[in-house]
mmCIF file of C-alpha atoms and ligand atoms in Angstrom:
data_model
loop_
_atom_site.group_PDB
_atom_site.id
_atom_site.type_symbol
_atom_site.label_atom_id
_atom_site.label_comp_id
_atom_site.label_asym_id
_atom_site.label_seq_id
_atom_site.Cartn_x
_atom_site.Cartn_y
_atom_site.Cartn_z
ATOM 1 C CA MET A 1 -8.590 -11.969 -2.250
ATOM 2 C CA LYS A 2 -6.961 -10.104 -5.212
ATOM 3 C CA ILE A 3 -6.644 -11.470 -8.550
ATOM 4 C CA ALA A 4 -4.623 -10.448 -11.619
ATOM 5 C CA LEU A 5 -5.701 -10.996 -14.498
ATOM 6 C CA GLY A 6 -3.706 -10.681 -17.806
ATOM 7 C CA SER A 7 -4.361 -11.396 -21.869
ATOM 8 C CA ASP A 8 -3.195 -10.928 -25.337
ATOM 9 C CA HIS A 9 -6.069 -10.084 -27.988
ATOM 10 C CA ALA A 10 -7.186 -13.427 -28.433
ATOM 11 C CA GLY A 11 -8.024 -13.620 -24.589
ATOM 12 C CA PHE A 12 -9.484 -10.390 -24.318
ATOM 13 C CA LYS A 13 -13.096 -10.882 -24.573
ATOM 14 C CA LEU A 14 -12.975 -13.901 -22.106
ATOM 15 C CA LYS A 15 -10.739 -11.588 -19.848
ATOM 16 C CA GLU A 16 -13.504 -8.920 -19.843
ATOM 17 C CA ALA A 17 -15.966 -11.782 -19.063
ATOM 18 C CA LEU A 18 -14.295 -13.248 -16.346
ATOM 19 C CA LYS A 19 -13.273 -9.702 -14.644
ATOM 20 C CA GLY A 20 -17.199 -9.118 -14.551
ATOM 21 C CA PHE A 21 -17.411 -12.799 -13.052
ATOM 22 C CA LEU A 22 -15.123 -12.141 -10.102
ATOM 23 C CA ILE A 23 -16.045 -8.633 -9.356
ATOM 24 C CA SER A 24 -19.674 -10.150 -9.128
ATOM 25 C CA LYS A 25 -18.255 -12.636 -6.864
ATOM 26 C CA ASP A 26 -16.545 -10.269 -4.612
ATOM 27 C CA PHE A 27 -12.882 -10.819 -5.816
ATOM 28 C CA LYS A 28 -10.547 -7.762 -5.880
ATOM 29 C CA VAL A 29 -9.207 -7.685 -9.824
ATOM 30 C CA LEU A 30 -6.026 -6.353 -11.094
ATOM 31 C CA ASP A 31 -6.201 -5.863 -14.800
ATOM 32 C CA GLU A 32 -3.395 -5.615 -16.176
ATOM 33 C CA GLY A 33 -4.493 -5.677 -19.727
ATOM 34 C CA THR A 34 -4.497 -6.050 -22.745
ATOM 35 C CA TYR A 35 -7.315 -3.572 -23.226
ATOM 36 C CA SER A 36 -8.620 -4.022 -26.573
ATOM 37 C CA GLU A 37 -8.607 -6.695 -29.464
ATOM 38 C CA ASP A 38 -5.481 -5.048 -31.218
ATOM 39 C CA SER A 39 -2.439 -7.399 -31.412
ATOM 40 C CA VAL A 40 -0.321 -7.814 -28.755
ATOM 41 C CA ASP A 41 2.576 -9.989 -27.560
ATOM 42 C CA TYR A 42 1.702 -12.321 -25.032
ATOM 43 C CA PRO A 43 4.978 -12.410 -23.047
ATOM 44 C CA ASP A 44 4.514 -8.925 -22.051
ATOM 45 C CA PHE A 45 1.070 -9.641 -19.951
ATOM 46 C CA ALA A 46 2.317 -12.916 -18.600
ATOM 47 C CA LYS A 47 5.313 -10.977 -16.898
ATOM 48 C CA LYS A 48 2.888 -8.253 -15.656
ATOM 49 C CA VAL A 49 0.922 -10.908 -13.811
ATOM 50 C CA ALA A 50 3.821 -13.162 -12.926
ATOM 51 C CA ASN A 51 5.388 -10.177 -11.224
ATOM 52 C CA ASP A 52 2.125 -9.568 -9.255
ATOM 53 C CA ILE A 53 1.930 -12.719 -7.562
ATOM 54 C CA LYS A 54 5.922 -12.705 -6.860
ATOM 55 C CA SER A 55 5.615 -9.464 -5.396
ATOM 56 C CA LYS A 56 2.692 -10.434 -3.342
ATOM 57 C CA ASN A 57 0.524 -7.950 -5.252
ATOM 58 C CA ALA A 58 -1.972 -10.410 -6.406
ATOM 59 C CA ASP A 59 -2.996 -13.739 -4.393
ATOM 60 C CA PHE A 60 -3.437 -15.417 -7.516
ATOM 61 C CA GLY A 61 -3.220 -14.785 -11.468
ATOM 62 C CA ILE A 62 -5.007 -15.386 -14.340
ATOM 63 C CA LEU A 63 -3.658 -15.540 -17.864
ATOM 64 C CA ILE A 64 -5.277 -15.794 -21.079
ATOM 65 C CA CYS A 65 -4.198 -15.998 -24.957
ATOM 66 C CA GLY A 66 -5.505 -18.543 -27.608
ATOM 67 C CA THR A 67 -4.137 -21.693 -26.567
ATOM 68 C CA GLY A 68 -3.154 -20.881 -23.195
ATOM 69 C CA ILE A 69 0.274 -22.504 -24.112
ATOM 70 C CA GLY A 70 2.500 -19.392 -24.813
ATOM 71 C CA MET A 71 1.372 -17.817 -21.480
ATOM 72 C CA SER A 72 2.114 -20.829 -19.701
ATOM 73 C CA ILE A 73 5.629 -21.220 -21.216
ATOM 74 C CA ALA A 74 6.403 -17.643 -20.566
ATOM 75 C CA ALA A 75 4.662 -17.089 -16.807
ATOM 76 C CA ASN A 76 6.610 -20.471 -16.083
ATOM 77 C CA ARG A 77 9.586 -18.523 -16.772
ATOM 78 C CA ILE A 78 9.251 -16.255 -13.596
ATOM 79 C CA LYS A 79 11.044 -17.582 -10.280
ATOM 80 C CA GLY A 80 8.219 -19.136 -7.932
ATOM 81 C CA ILE A 81 5.225 -19.305 -10.683
ATOM 82 C CA ARG A 82 3.552 -22.272 -10.890
ATOM 83 C CA ALA A 83 1.121 -21.655 -14.095
ATOM 84 C CA ALA A 84 -1.248 -24.371 -14.955
ATOM 85 C CA LEU A 85 -3.266 -24.651 -18.150
ATOM 86 C CA CYS A 86 -6.697 -26.059 -17.551
ATOM 87 C CA TRP A 87 -9.489 -26.598 -19.746
ATOM 88 C CA PHE A 88 -11.494 -28.329 -17.717
ATOM 89 C CA PRO A 89 -12.568 -27.983 -13.955
ATOM 90 C CA GLU A 90 -10.809 -31.250 -12.726
ATOM 91 C CA MET A 91 -7.609 -30.201 -13.893
ATOM 92 C CA ALA A 92 -7.879 -26.728 -11.781
ATOM 93 C CA ARG A 93 -9.234 -28.578 -8.908
ATOM 94 C CA LEU A 94 -5.782 -30.892 -9.246
ATOM 95 C CA ALA A 95 -3.671 -27.948 -9.879
ATOM 96 C CA ARG A 96 -4.577 -26.249 -6.445
ATOM 97 C CA LEU A 97 -4.414 -29.644 -4.772
ATOM 98 C CA HIS A 98 -1.418 -31.266 -6.006
ATOM 99 C CA ASN A 99 0.572 -28.578 -7.389
ATOM 100 C CA ASP A 100 0.029 -25.324 -5.797
ATOM 101 C CA ALA A 101 -0.561 -23.618 -8.849
ATOM 102 C CA ASN A 102 -0.816 -20.143 -8.321
ATOM 103 C CA VAL A 103 -1.644 -18.717 -12.061
ATOM 104 C CA LEU A 104 -4.350 -20.230 -13.647
ATOM 105 C CA VAL A 105 -4.031 -20.206 -17.752
ATOM 106 C CA LEU A 106 -7.102 -20.448 -19.925
ATOM 107 C CA PRO A 107 -6.900 -21.064 -23.703
ATOM 108 C CA GLY A 108 -9.586 -18.261 -24.664
ATOM 109 C CA ARG A 109 -10.106 -19.458 -28.093
ATOM 110 C CA LEU A 110 -10.913 -22.897 -27.118
ATOM 111 C CA ILE A 111 -13.412 -22.815 -24.479
ATOM 112 C CA SER A 112 -16.591 -20.921 -23.749
ATOM 113 C CA SER A 113 -16.924 -18.278 -21.089
ATOM 114 C CA GLU A 114 -19.476 -20.330 -18.882
ATOM 115 C CA LEU A 115 -16.857 -23.335 -18.755
ATOM 116 C CA ALA A 116 -14.234 -20.711 -17.914
ATOM 117 C CA GLN A 117 -16.420 -19.359 -15.196
ATOM 118 C CA TRP A 118 -16.437 -23.135 -13.947
ATOM 119 C CA ILE A 119 -12.813 -23.676 -13.984
ATOM 120 C CA THR A 120 -12.003 -20.318 -12.339
ATOM 121 C CA GLU A 121 -14.431 -20.839 -9.555
ATOM 122 C CA VAL A 122 -12.998 -24.228 -8.614
ATOM 123 C CA PHE A 123 -9.390 -23.077 -9.086
ATOM 124 C CA LEU A 124 -10.005 -19.990 -6.720
ATOM 125 C CA SER A 125 -11.840 -22.438 -4.158
ATOM 126 C CA GLU A 126 -9.504 -24.970 -3.599
ATOM 127 C CA ARG A 127 -6.664 -25.633 -1.309
ATOM 128 C CA PHE A 128 -3.036 -27.165 -1.673
ATOM 129 C CA GLU A 129 -2.876 -30.559 0.164
ATOM 130 C CA GLY A 130 0.719 -30.677 0.876
ATOM 131 C CA GLY A 131 1.916 -33.779 2.333
ATOM 132 C CA ARG A 132 3.557 -35.870 -0.341
ATOM 133 C CA HIS A 133 2.954 -33.177 -2.780
ATOM 134 C CA GLU A 134 4.907 -30.527 -0.632
ATOM 135 C CA LYS A 135 8.167 -31.978 -1.494
ATOM 136 C CA ARG A 136 7.492 -32.283 -5.114
ATOM 137 C CA VAL A 137 6.944 -28.486 -5.336
ATOM 138 C CA LYS A 138 9.953 -28.050 -3.649
ATOM 139 C CA LYS A 139 11.690 -30.089 -5.919
ATOM 140 C CA ILE A 140 10.462 -27.723 -8.436
ATOM 141 C CA GLU A 141 11.801 -24.708 -6.452
ATOM 142 C CA GLU A 142 15.178 -26.224 -6.133
ATOM 143 C CA MET A 143 15.613 -25.939 -9.723
ATOM 144 C CA ASP A 144 14.919 -22.027 -9.528
ATOM 145 C CA LYS A 145 18.248 -21.801 -7.503
HETATM 146 C C1 LIG B 201 -2.119 -15.466 -31.021
HETATM 147 O O1 LIG B 201 -2.612 -15.433 -32.294
HETATM 148 C C2 LIG B 201 -1.755 -16.543 -30.447
HETATM 149 O O2 LIG B 201 -0.672 -17.267 -30.996
HETATM 150 C C3 LIG B 201 -1.495 -16.353 -29.104
HETATM 151 O O3 LIG B 201 -2.760 -16.209 -28.528
HETATM 152 C C4 LIG B 201 -1.493 -17.486 -28.247
HETATM 153 O O4 LIG B 201 -2.318 -19.045 -28.369
HETATM 154 C C5 LIG B 201 0.023 -18.148 -28.127
HETATM 155 O O5 LIG B 201 0.403 -19.427 -27.454
#
């Protein structure tokens, strides 16, 4: 499974930690930057990762900024993207089961690397339940038209 990773300066350290974690778990990683703690604009990285998912260049995306809010707002502007800001593992579980989220967004300034790894592991191991949730996700897709 291939994961596209992106962060701004506020999420850089956590992105680097998660990259190592994902590689150690045998995921393929596409690191879309940023590559240092120099100040950058989060929408640039949200766009790159969202487009990787849209073009099927990666299976899932992970985006990190300070709060996760900016990345969520930006990624969800791209058609077909369902980006979920999660700061607890149960949110990640339900984001997959109920919302079929394809991008996990993490708040780099607000959670530890250990908690981020736990959330990531849950997000990448759960599957969309479908059923009653399918028609709700389809209603969101209709909004793209
Ligand atoms: C950068 O200072 C910060 O605004 C950004 O990382 C993010 O939290 C925006 O939503």
